[in-house]
Amino acid sequence: MHWIASGLILYAFAVPSSITGVAYTFYHSGILLGTVMCILATVASACGALLLLKLILGAPQGHRRPRMFSDLGALATGRISGANAALCLQLTNFVLYQPVALLTTASALQDAVQPEGETCTNYFIFLVSIVCFAGTQCRELKYASLLAGIALIAAFGVAGLQIYIAAAYSPDHGDTHGKGVGDHENHNHGFEVVWDKFGPPDPSSSTASVEMALSLTTAIWAYVPSLLIAELAFEMESPEHLSRSIALSAGLNVATFLAVGLSVWFLWEGGVDDPITLSEGWPKSSFAGRMLSSLLCLSNFVGYCLDSVPLARWCQRRFVPHFSGQWDMRSVGRYALISAPAWVFGVFAAVFVGSPSGLFVMLSWVTALTVPACNLIFPSIFTLCALGPPPPAARQAALTRSLMSDVEAPTPGRCIRQSITRTEGVIAACVLLWGLFALV
């Protein structure tokens, strides 16, 4: 897999679920704080991913390359408990995010096909779930490179259409007013008013701090590269080039966040909900609105695939380790049965928990429970553990045989310790502090 394809996968993994909430972040936190939070969150997440990549590249000779987040836990800590903790965290994120992705895809499809209708969302959930289940069958992330490219185009289309709709429609009534950016009736006039908007819209409000904290979470879960670092490095011929992929995806995330957030904020001063498609002035029935919903449906579908493919692959390796991997009818049917339980859970949760008003509760739980830990806290802890003393030889030998390889090799903890500098330890400590802040 080429490093550009890996970068697109990292970018497309989380951007579909956050791109429509960017304007909400700037509205409730202000230009200055929203920009700072976007940059800090992206840089911290990229540093966490680079720390994991350092662990991967520092793996001792003779061991197979780490393939999952749990392998990194074992490699850094030298303990089975480290592997199990990392595995539980990653699987929790993958499992809980599936119903969120199904529901956002179904909602976007409903807005594209029947924006003003009252059809039950469950019908659309069942419809998109069939397509999403088919996407899970690609088995490896390298086969999802084309989907990631499609998601990139769709994400750029969603960003551009948000800016166009904000410029062409009033935030109050959704009617086309044909005015330029400087002709909005409610647009800022004078640098004094613009300066006031560098902070929250109403700091004196009793809910201002809560709304600002909620809006800032968008910047935190908009970019989650650490969850896929091990999988992508395993499938790349030159895993050291994955640092370029991280830089590419981080740059795309910041560019999208700032372009959409600042543009929509300047065009629509207020009345921005999370997501923006729920705002009062959003023209659902317009051609631009329905086109945006179509692209959002496509990008969320890709996000579901990128989430479900590693999960299904883990189920296969765990329960059917001798799976042939062929593409004959028997193998395809067998793999479908392996991946079915997680898919059934996702559909069940989307229907009975997420619909019609539980989406934000589900997303909040996924964000609070797993994203800061997977993206920031665990990568920094892994790095700091690698700086510590290696585990006893007997326990390390058992770990080597069970998790890493059948070939005896030097202690992973000791080898990795030699490849990590003090500066990287300081960076890991800073990422850990940021992760604890994001968790709170």
Short mmCIF file of C-alpha atoms in Angstrom, two decimals:
data_model
loop_
_atom_site.label_atom_id
_atom_site.label_comp_id
_atom_site.label_asym_id
_atom_site.label_seq_id
_atom_site.Cartn_x
_atom_site.Cartn_y
_atom_site.Cartn_z
CA MET A 1 0.00 0.00 0.00
CA HIS A 2 1.31 3.45 -0.94
CA TRP A 3 1.73 6.06 1.78
CA ILE A 4 -0.71 8.42 0.03
CA ALA A 5 -3.43 5.76 0.15
CA SER A 6 -2.71 5.23 3.84
CA GLY A 7 -2.98 8.98 4.43
CA LEU A 8 -6.36 9.11 2.71
CA ILE A 9 -7.58 6.20 4.84
CA LEU A 10 -6.49 7.97 8.04
CA TYR A 11 -8.27 11.14 6.92
CA ALA A 12 -11.45 9.41 5.77
CA PHE A 13 -11.73 7.30 8.93
CA ALA A 14 -13.32 9.99 11.13
CA VAL A 15 -13.96 13.06 8.99
CA PRO A 16 -17.48 11.99 7.82
CA SER A 17 -18.83 12.08 11.37
CA SER A 18 -17.32 15.48 12.17
CA ILE A 19 -17.39 17.62 9.06
CA THR A 20 -20.94 18.87 9.58
CA GLY A 21 -20.17 19.86 13.18
CA VAL A 22 -17.21 22.12 12.40
CA ALA A 23 -19.26 25.33 12.11
CA TYR A 24 -20.88 24.52 15.45
CA THR A 25 -17.43 24.45 17.04
CA PHE A 26 -16.55 27.93 15.83
CA TYR A 27 -19.95 29.35 16.72
CA HIS A 28 -19.82 28.26 20.36
CA SER A 29 -16.07 28.59 21.02
CA GLY A 30 -15.18 31.57 18.84
CA ILE A 31 -12.64 31.95 16.07
CA LEU A 32 -9.53 32.09 18.22
CA LEU A 33 -10.28 29.20 20.58
CA GLY A 34 -11.80 27.08 17.81
CA THR A 35 -8.70 27.50 15.63
CA VAL A 36 -6.31 26.81 18.50
CA MET A 37 -8.25 23.72 19.57
CA CYS A 38 -8.32 22.36 16.03
CA ILE A 39 -4.57 22.73 15.59
CA LEU A 40 -3.68 21.44 19.07
CA ALA A 41 -6.00 18.44 18.83
CA THR A 42 -4.68 17.49 15.39
CA VAL A 43 -1.03 17.91 16.35
CA ALA A 44 -1.52 15.90 19.56
CA SER A 45 -3.28 13.10 17.68
CA ALA A 46 -0.56 13.08 15.02
CA CYS A 47 2.11 12.90 17.74
CA GLY A 48 0.30 9.96 19.33
CA ALA A 49 0.26 8.15 15.99
CA LEU A 50 3.95 8.92 15.41
CA LEU A 51 4.79 7.51 18.84
CA LEU A 52 3.04 4.27 17.90
CA LEU A 53 4.90 4.21 14.59
CA LYS A 54 8.16 4.59 16.50
CA LEU A 55 7.26 1.51 18.53
CA ILE A 56 6.47 -0.42 15.36
CA LEU A 57 9.73 0.51 13.69
CA GLY A 58 11.61 -0.31 16.89
CA ALA A 59 10.31 -3.87 17.03
CA PRO A 60 13.18 -6.36 17.32
CA GLN A 61 14.38 -8.40 14.40
CA GLY A 62 12.89 -11.87 14.15
CA HIS A 63 9.39 -10.89 15.23
CA ARG A 64 6.49 -10.43 12.92
CA ARG A 65 5.36 -6.86 12.43
CA PRO A 66 2.66 -5.71 14.91
CA ARG A 67 -0.70 -6.03 13.25
CA MET A 68 -3.15 -4.59 15.78
CA PHE A 69 -3.32 -2.05 18.56
CA SER A 70 -3.04 -4.90 21.07
CA ASP A 71 0.29 -6.01 19.57
CA LEU A 72 1.64 -2.56 20.37
CA GLY A 73 0.49 -2.93 23.95
CA ALA A 74 2.37 -6.19 24.25
CA LEU A 75 5.42 -4.83 22.48
CA ALA A 76 5.72 -1.75 24.70
CA THR A 77 4.74 -3.14 28.09
CA GLY A 78 6.00 -6.70 27.71
CA ARG A 79 2.89 -7.95 29.47
CA ILE A 80 -0.25 -9.81 28.46
CA SER A 81 -2.29 -7.27 30.44
CA GLY A 82 -1.01 -4.47 28.21
CA ALA A 83 -2.14 -6.34 25.12
CA ASN A 84 -5.55 -7.14 26.60
CA ALA A 85 -6.18 -3.55 27.73
CA ALA A 86 -5.30 -2.19 24.29
CA LEU A 87 -7.42 -4.84 22.58
CA CYS A 88 -10.48 -4.10 24.72
CA LEU A 89 -10.15 -0.39 24.06
CA GLN A 90 -9.83 -0.75 20.29
CA LEU A 91 -12.65 -3.27 19.97
CA THR A 92 -14.91 -1.12 22.15
CA ASN A 93 -14.39 1.82 19.82
CA PHE A 94 -14.96 -0.26 16.69
CA VAL A 95 -18.07 -1.96 18.05
CA LEU A 96 -19.69 1.18 19.47
CA TYR A 97 -18.96 3.29 16.41
CA GLN A 98 -20.69 0.91 14.00
CA PRO A 99 -24.28 1.87 14.99
CA VAL A 100 -23.27 5.55 14.89
CA ALA A 101 -21.96 5.14 11.33
CA LEU A 102 -25.08 3.21 10.30
CA LEU A 103 -27.39 5.87 11.72
CA THR A 104 -25.54 8.81 10.19
CA THR A 105 -25.47 7.06 6.82
CA ALA A 106 -29.19 6.28 7.01
CA SER A 107 -30.07 9.83 8.09
CA ALA A 108 -28.05 11.30 5.23
CA LEU A 109 -29.73 8.97 2.74
CA GLN A 110 -33.15 9.92 4.06
CA ASP A 111 -32.34 13.64 3.71
CA ALA A 112 -31.18 13.04 0.15
CA VAL A 113 -34.18 10.97 -0.96
CA GLN A 114 -37.02 12.28 1.17
CA PRO A 115 -35.89 15.47 2.97
CA GLU A 116 -39.37 16.59 4.04
CA GLY A 117 -40.90 13.16 4.45
CA GLU A 118 -41.91 11.42 7.65
CA THR A 119 -40.76 7.93 6.68
CA CYS A 120 -39.39 5.96 9.61
CA THR A 121 -35.60 6.16 9.72
CA ASN A 122 -35.46 2.43 10.47
CA TYR A 123 -36.30 1.60 6.86
CA PHE A 124 -33.24 3.52 5.73
CA ILE A 125 -31.13 1.89 8.45
CA PHE A 126 -32.05 -1.57 7.15
CA LEU A 127 -31.34 -0.46 3.59
CA VAL A 128 -27.89 1.00 4.20
CA SER A 129 -26.96 -1.83 6.56
CA ILE A 130 -27.06 -4.28 3.65
CA VAL A 131 -24.67 -2.13 1.62
CA CYS A 132 -22.43 -1.55 4.64
CA PHE A 133 -22.27 -5.28 5.32
CA ALA A 134 -21.13 -5.84 1.74
CA GLY A 135 -18.39 -3.23 2.24
CA THR A 136 -17.08 -5.12 5.27
CA GLN A 137 -16.26 -8.10 3.07
CA CYS A 138 -13.23 -6.40 1.48
CA ARG A 139 -11.30 -7.96 4.42
CA GLU A 140 -8.17 -5.77 4.30
CA LEU A 141 -7.65 -2.02 4.50
CA LYS A 142 -5.48 -2.11 1.39
CA TYR A 143 -8.57 -3.09 -0.58
CA ALA A 144 -10.36 -0.04 0.84
CA SER A 145 -7.94 2.43 -0.75
CA LEU A 146 -10.37 3.17 -3.59
CA LEU A 147 -13.16 3.77 -1.07
CA ALA A 148 -10.90 6.17 0.83
CA GLY A 149 -10.28 8.14 -2.38
CA ILE A 150 -14.02 8.32 -2.98
CA ALA A 151 -14.53 9.47 0.61
CA LEU A 152 -11.93 12.21 0.09
CA ILE A 153 -13.82 13.56 -2.92
CA ALA A 154 -17.11 13.29 -1.03
CA ALA A 155 -15.68 15.10 2.02
CA PHE A 156 -14.38 17.94 -0.14
CA GLY A 157 -17.79 18.11 -1.80
CA VAL A 158 -19.55 18.31 1.58
CA ALA A 159 -17.15 21.06 2.67
CA GLY A 160 -17.66 23.06 -0.51
CA LEU A 161 -21.44 22.70 -0.44
CA GLN A 162 -21.57 23.85 3.18
CA ILE A 163 -19.74 27.03 2.22
CA TYR A 164 -21.95 27.53 -0.85
CA ILE A 165 -25.19 27.05 1.08
CA ALA A 166 -24.00 29.40 3.82
CA ALA A 167 -23.27 32.04 1.17
CA ALA A 168 -26.49 31.55 -0.79
CA TYR A 169 -29.06 31.03 1.96
CA SER A 170 -30.11 32.99 5.01
CA PRO A 171 -29.53 31.30 8.38
CA ASP A 172 -32.99 32.41 9.55
CA HIS A 173 -35.34 31.20 6.86
CA GLY A 174 -33.32 29.23 4.34
CA ASP A 175 -34.52 31.42 1.45
CA THR A 176 -32.19 32.30 -1.37
CA HIS A 177 -31.28 35.92 -0.99
CA GLY A 178 -28.72 36.31 -3.79
CA LYS A 179 -26.51 38.61 -1.73
CA GLY A 180 -22.80 38.62 -1.50
CA VAL A 181 -20.84 37.85 1.60
CA GLY A 182 -20.74 41.48 2.65
CA ASP A 183 -24.47 42.01 2.10
CA HIS A 184 -25.87 39.65 4.73
CA GLU A 185 -28.39 41.41 6.89
CA ASN A 186 -27.02 39.77 10.00
CA HIS A 187 -23.39 39.87 8.98
CA ASN A 188 -20.79 41.47 11.20
CA HIS A 189 -20.15 45.18 10.60
CA GLY A 190 -16.90 46.66 11.82
CA PHE A 191 -13.84 45.16 13.41
CA GLU A 192 -15.23 45.75 16.90
CA VAL A 193 -18.05 43.25 16.42
CA VAL A 194 -15.75 40.80 14.71
CA TRP A 195 -13.35 41.00 17.62
CA ASP A 196 -16.19 40.27 20.04
CA LYS A 197 -16.89 37.08 18.13
CA PHE A 198 -13.44 35.69 18.87
CA GLY A 199 -15.03 34.19 21.96
CA PRO A 200 -18.33 32.40 22.72
CA PRO A 201 -21.49 34.17 21.45
CA ASP A 202 -22.88 34.73 24.95
CA PRO A 203 -20.33 34.12 27.72
CA SER A 204 -22.81 35.19 30.38
CA SER A 205 -25.24 32.41 29.50
CA SER A 206 -25.61 29.63 32.07
CA THR A 207 -25.06 27.00 29.37
CA ALA A 208 -22.21 28.78 27.56
CA SER A 209 -19.45 26.70 29.15
CA VAL A 210 -21.29 23.42 28.49
CA GLU A 211 -21.99 24.30 24.85
CA MET A 212 -18.40 25.42 24.35
CA ALA A 213 -17.04 22.17 25.83
CA LEU A 214 -19.42 20.15 23.64
CA SER A 215 -18.38 22.06 20.55
CA LEU A 216 -14.69 21.48 21.24
CA THR A 217 -15.18 17.71 21.28
CA THR A 218 -15.63 17.88 17.51
CA ALA A 219 -11.97 18.83 17.16
CA ILE A 220 -10.97 15.89 19.35
CA TRP A 221 -12.79 13.08 17.52
CA ALA A 222 -12.42 14.57 14.03
CA TYR A 223 -8.99 12.96 13.64
CA VAL A 224 -8.29 9.53 15.14
CA PRO A 225 -5.22 8.06 13.38
CA SER A 226 -3.86 5.85 16.18
CA LEU A 227 -6.60 3.25 15.84
CA LEU A 228 -5.40 2.23 12.38
CA ILE A 229 -1.64 2.76 12.60
CA ALA A 230 -0.74 -0.87 13.31
CA GLU A 231 -3.05 -2.22 10.59
CA LEU A 232 -1.73 0.20 7.95
CA ALA A 233 1.93 -0.32 8.89
CA PHE A 234 1.44 -4.08 8.57
CA GLU A 235 0.13 -3.71 5.03
CA MET A 236 2.76 -1.22 3.80
CA GLU A 237 5.97 -2.39 2.18
CA SER A 238 7.81 0.57 3.72
CA PRO A 239 6.15 1.30 7.06
CA GLU A 240 8.62 4.10 7.75
CA HIS A 241 6.77 6.11 5.10
CA LEU A 242 3.68 6.04 7.29
CA SER A 243 4.94 9.27 8.89
CA ARG A 244 4.19 10.95 5.56
CA SER A 245 0.69 9.50 5.68
CA ILE A 246 0.17 10.95 9.15
CA ALA A 247 1.40 14.37 8.01
CA LEU A 248 -0.86 14.27 4.93
CA SER A 249 -3.97 13.28 6.88
CA ALA A 250 -3.28 15.84 9.62
CA GLY A 251 -2.85 18.61 7.05
CA LEU A 252 -6.08 17.65 5.31
CA ASN A 253 -7.92 17.61 8.63
CA VAL A 254 -6.74 21.09 9.66
CA ALA A 255 -7.40 22.51 6.18
CA THR A 256 -10.94 21.12 6.10
CA PHE A 257 -11.69 22.19 9.66
CA LEU A 258 -10.52 25.77 9.20
CA ALA A 259 -11.90 26.26 5.67
CA VAL A 260 -15.40 25.09 6.56
CA GLY A 261 -15.53 26.47 10.09
CA LEU A 262 -14.27 29.96 9.35
CA SER A 263 -16.20 30.35 6.10
CA VAL A 264 -19.55 29.26 7.53
CA TRP A 265 -18.98 31.29 10.69
CA PHE A 266 -18.39 34.49 8.73
CA LEU A 267 -21.42 33.82 6.53
CA TRP A 268 -23.81 32.56 9.23
CA GLU A 269 -23.22 34.37 12.49
CA GLY A 270 -25.59 32.26 14.52
CA GLY A 271 -28.29 29.63 14.40
CA VAL A 272 -25.78 26.84 13.79
CA ASP A 273 -26.68 23.47 15.27
CA ASP A 274 -24.60 20.34 15.51
CA PRO A 275 -24.67 19.08 12.85
CA ILE A 276 -25.37 22.09 10.67
CA THR A 277 -27.93 20.12 8.65
CA LEU A 278 -30.26 20.36 11.67
CA SER A 279 -30.12 24.17 11.72
CA GLU A 280 -33.35 26.06 11.25
CA GLY A 281 -32.22 27.75 8.06
CA TRP A 282 -30.79 24.65 6.40
CA PRO A 283 -32.40 24.20 2.94
CA LYS A 284 -33.05 20.46 3.04
CA SER A 285 -35.21 20.38 -0.07
CA SER A 286 -32.88 22.41 -2.27
CA PHE A 287 -30.70 20.74 -4.87
CA ALA A 288 -27.53 21.74 -3.00
CA GLY A 289 -28.90 20.43 0.29
CA ARG A 290 -29.86 17.07 -1.20
CA MET A 291 -26.54 16.79 -3.02
CA LEU A 292 -24.69 17.45 0.24
CA SER A 293 -26.74 14.74 1.96
CA SER A 294 -25.88 12.31 -0.84
CA LEU A 295 -22.15 12.98 -0.49
CA LEU A 296 -22.43 12.76 3.28
CA CYS A 297 -24.13 9.38 2.94
CA LEU A 298 -21.29 8.15 0.74
CA SER A 299 -18.53 9.38 3.06
CA ASN A 300 -20.24 7.89 6.13
CA PHE A 301 -20.54 4.57 4.31
CA VAL A 302 -16.77 4.58 3.75
CA GLY A 303 -16.27 5.49 7.40
CA TYR A 304 -18.32 2.44 8.39
CA CYS A 305 -16.22 0.20 6.14
CA LEU A 306 -12.93 1.49 7.54
CA ASP A 307 -14.25 0.81 11.04
CA SER A 308 -15.76 -2.62 10.41
CA VAL A 309 -13.00 -4.14 8.26
CA PRO A 310 -10.37 -4.37 11.08
CA LEU A 311 -13.05 -5.59 13.49
CA ALA A 312 -14.18 -8.39 11.17
CA ARG A 313 -10.59 -9.31 10.46
CA TRP A 314 -9.86 -9.62 14.17
CA CYS A 315 -12.90 -11.89 14.60
CA GLN A 316 -11.61 -14.08 11.79
CA ARG A 317 -8.10 -14.34 13.24
CA ARG A 318 -9.47 -15.00 16.72
CA PHE A 319 -12.18 -17.58 15.97
CA VAL A 320 -11.13 -19.02 12.58
CA PRO A 321 -7.34 -18.69 12.55
CA HIS A 322 -6.90 -21.15 9.67
CA PHE A 323 -9.17 -19.28 7.28
CA SER A 324 -7.92 -19.81 3.73
CA GLY A 325 -8.37 -16.21 2.60
CA GLN A 326 -9.50 -17.26 -0.87
CA TRP A 327 -12.35 -15.62 -2.79
CA ASP A 328 -14.33 -18.70 -3.73
CA MET A 329 -18.00 -18.91 -2.80
CA ARG A 330 -17.38 -21.06 0.26
CA SER A 331 -14.74 -18.70 1.67
CA VAL A 332 -16.85 -15.63 0.95
CA GLY A 333 -19.84 -17.17 2.74
CA ARG A 334 -17.70 -18.27 5.66
CA TYR A 335 -16.20 -14.80 6.09
CA ALA A 336 -19.68 -13.28 5.91
CA LEU A 337 -20.76 -15.49 8.81
CA ILE A 338 -17.67 -14.46 10.78
CA SER A 339 -18.40 -10.75 10.34
CA ALA A 340 -22.17 -11.04 10.84
CA PRO A 341 -22.40 -10.82 14.69
CA ALA A 342 -20.80 -7.35 14.90
CA TRP A 343 -22.98 -6.17 12.03
CA VAL A 344 -26.14 -7.48 13.71
CA PHE A 345 -25.20 -5.66 16.90
CA GLY A 346 -24.67 -2.44 14.96
CA VAL A 347 -28.06 -2.66 13.29
CA PHE A 348 -29.78 -3.54 16.57
CA ALA A 349 -28.17 -0.63 18.43
CA ALA A 350 -28.89 1.82 15.60
CA VAL A 351 -32.58 0.88 15.56
CA PHE A 352 -33.31 0.53 19.27
CA VAL A 353 -30.81 2.94 20.83
CA GLY A 354 -29.84 5.49 18.22
CA SER A 355 -33.16 6.13 16.49
CA PRO A 356 -34.64 8.62 16.57
CA SER A 357 -32.82 10.83 19.11
CA GLY A 358 -30.03 8.77 20.61
CA LEU A 359 -27.34 9.47 18.02
CA PHE A 360 -25.61 12.18 20.00
CA VAL A 361 -25.76 10.12 23.19
CA MET A 362 -24.14 7.19 21.40
CA LEU A 363 -21.49 9.38 19.79
CA SER A 364 -20.75 11.09 23.10
CA TRP A 365 -20.21 7.74 24.80
CA VAL A 366 -17.94 6.51 22.00
CA THR A 367 -15.95 9.74 22.18
CA ALA A 368 -15.71 9.85 25.96
CA LEU A 369 -14.89 6.17 26.49
CA THR A 370 -12.44 5.40 23.73
CA VAL A 371 -11.18 8.24 21.51
CA PRO A 372 -8.91 10.12 23.96
CA ALA A 373 -7.64 6.84 25.38
CA CYS A 374 -6.88 5.21 22.00
CA ASN A 375 -5.62 8.34 20.32
CA LEU A 376 -3.62 10.02 23.06
CA ILE A 377 -3.41 8.29 26.44
CA PHE A 378 -2.45 4.75 25.44
CA PRO A 379 0.16 5.76 22.80
CA SER A 380 1.91 7.97 25.37
CA ILE A 381 1.70 5.26 28.05
CA PHE A 382 3.11 2.68 25.62
CA THR A 383 6.04 4.98 24.88
CA LEU A 384 6.72 5.72 28.54
CA CYS A 385 6.53 2.00 29.34
CA ALA A 386 9.08 1.27 26.64
CA LEU A 387 11.45 3.68 28.39
CA GLY A 388 11.16 1.63 31.58
CA PRO A 389 12.97 -1.60 32.48
CA PRO A 390 12.07 -4.75 30.52
CA PRO A 391 9.99 -7.49 32.18
CA PRO A 392 11.56 -10.66 33.60
CA ALA A 393 12.99 -13.04 31.02
CA ALA A 394 10.63 -15.94 31.75
CA ARG A 395 7.48 -13.85 31.36
CA GLN A 396 8.93 -12.16 28.29
CA ALA A 397 9.66 -15.49 26.64
CA ALA A 398 6.06 -16.61 27.15
CA LEU A 399 4.81 -13.34 25.73
CA THR A 400 7.10 -13.67 22.74
CA ARG A 401 5.75 -17.13 21.92
CA SER A 402 2.09 -16.25 22.41
CA LEU A 403 1.79 -12.83 20.84
CA MET A 404 4.70 -11.94 18.62
CA SER A 405 6.39 -14.86 16.96
CA ASP A 406 7.40 -18.49 17.22
CA VAL A 407 11.03 -17.40 16.79
CA GLU A 408 12.97 -16.54 19.90
CA ALA A 409 14.45 -13.03 19.76
CA PRO A 410 15.82 -10.37 22.10
CA THR A 411 13.48 -8.82 24.61
CA PRO A 412 11.12 -6.42 22.77
CA GLY A 413 11.00 -3.98 25.68
CA ARG A 414 14.80 -3.74 25.81
CA CYS A 415 15.19 -3.25 22.04
CA ILE A 416 12.51 -0.60 21.87
CA ARG A 417 13.98 1.17 24.85
CA GLN A 418 17.20 1.68 22.95
CA SER A 419 15.38 3.32 20.02
CA ILE A 420 13.35 5.90 21.98
CA THR A 421 14.95 9.20 22.94
CA ARG A 422 14.33 11.39 25.95
CA THR A 423 12.78 14.02 23.71
CA GLU A 424 10.20 11.50 22.54
CA GLY A 425 9.54 10.69 26.18
CA VAL A 426 8.81 14.37 26.86
CA ILE A 427 6.49 14.46 23.84
CA ALA A 428 4.74 11.37 25.16
CA ALA A 429 4.23 13.07 28.53
CA CYS A 430 2.72 16.15 26.83
CA VAL A 431 0.41 13.96 24.75
CA LEU A 432 -0.64 12.14 27.92
CA LEU A 433 -1.55 15.43 29.63
CA TRP A 434 -3.55 16.53 26.58
CA GLY A 435 -5.30 13.17 26.51
CA LEU A 436 -6.32 13.49 30.16
CA PHE A 437 -7.65 16.99 29.41
CA ALA A 438 -9.63 15.65 26.44
CA LEU A 439 -10.97 12.80 28.56
CA VAL A 440 -12.31 15.23 31.13
#
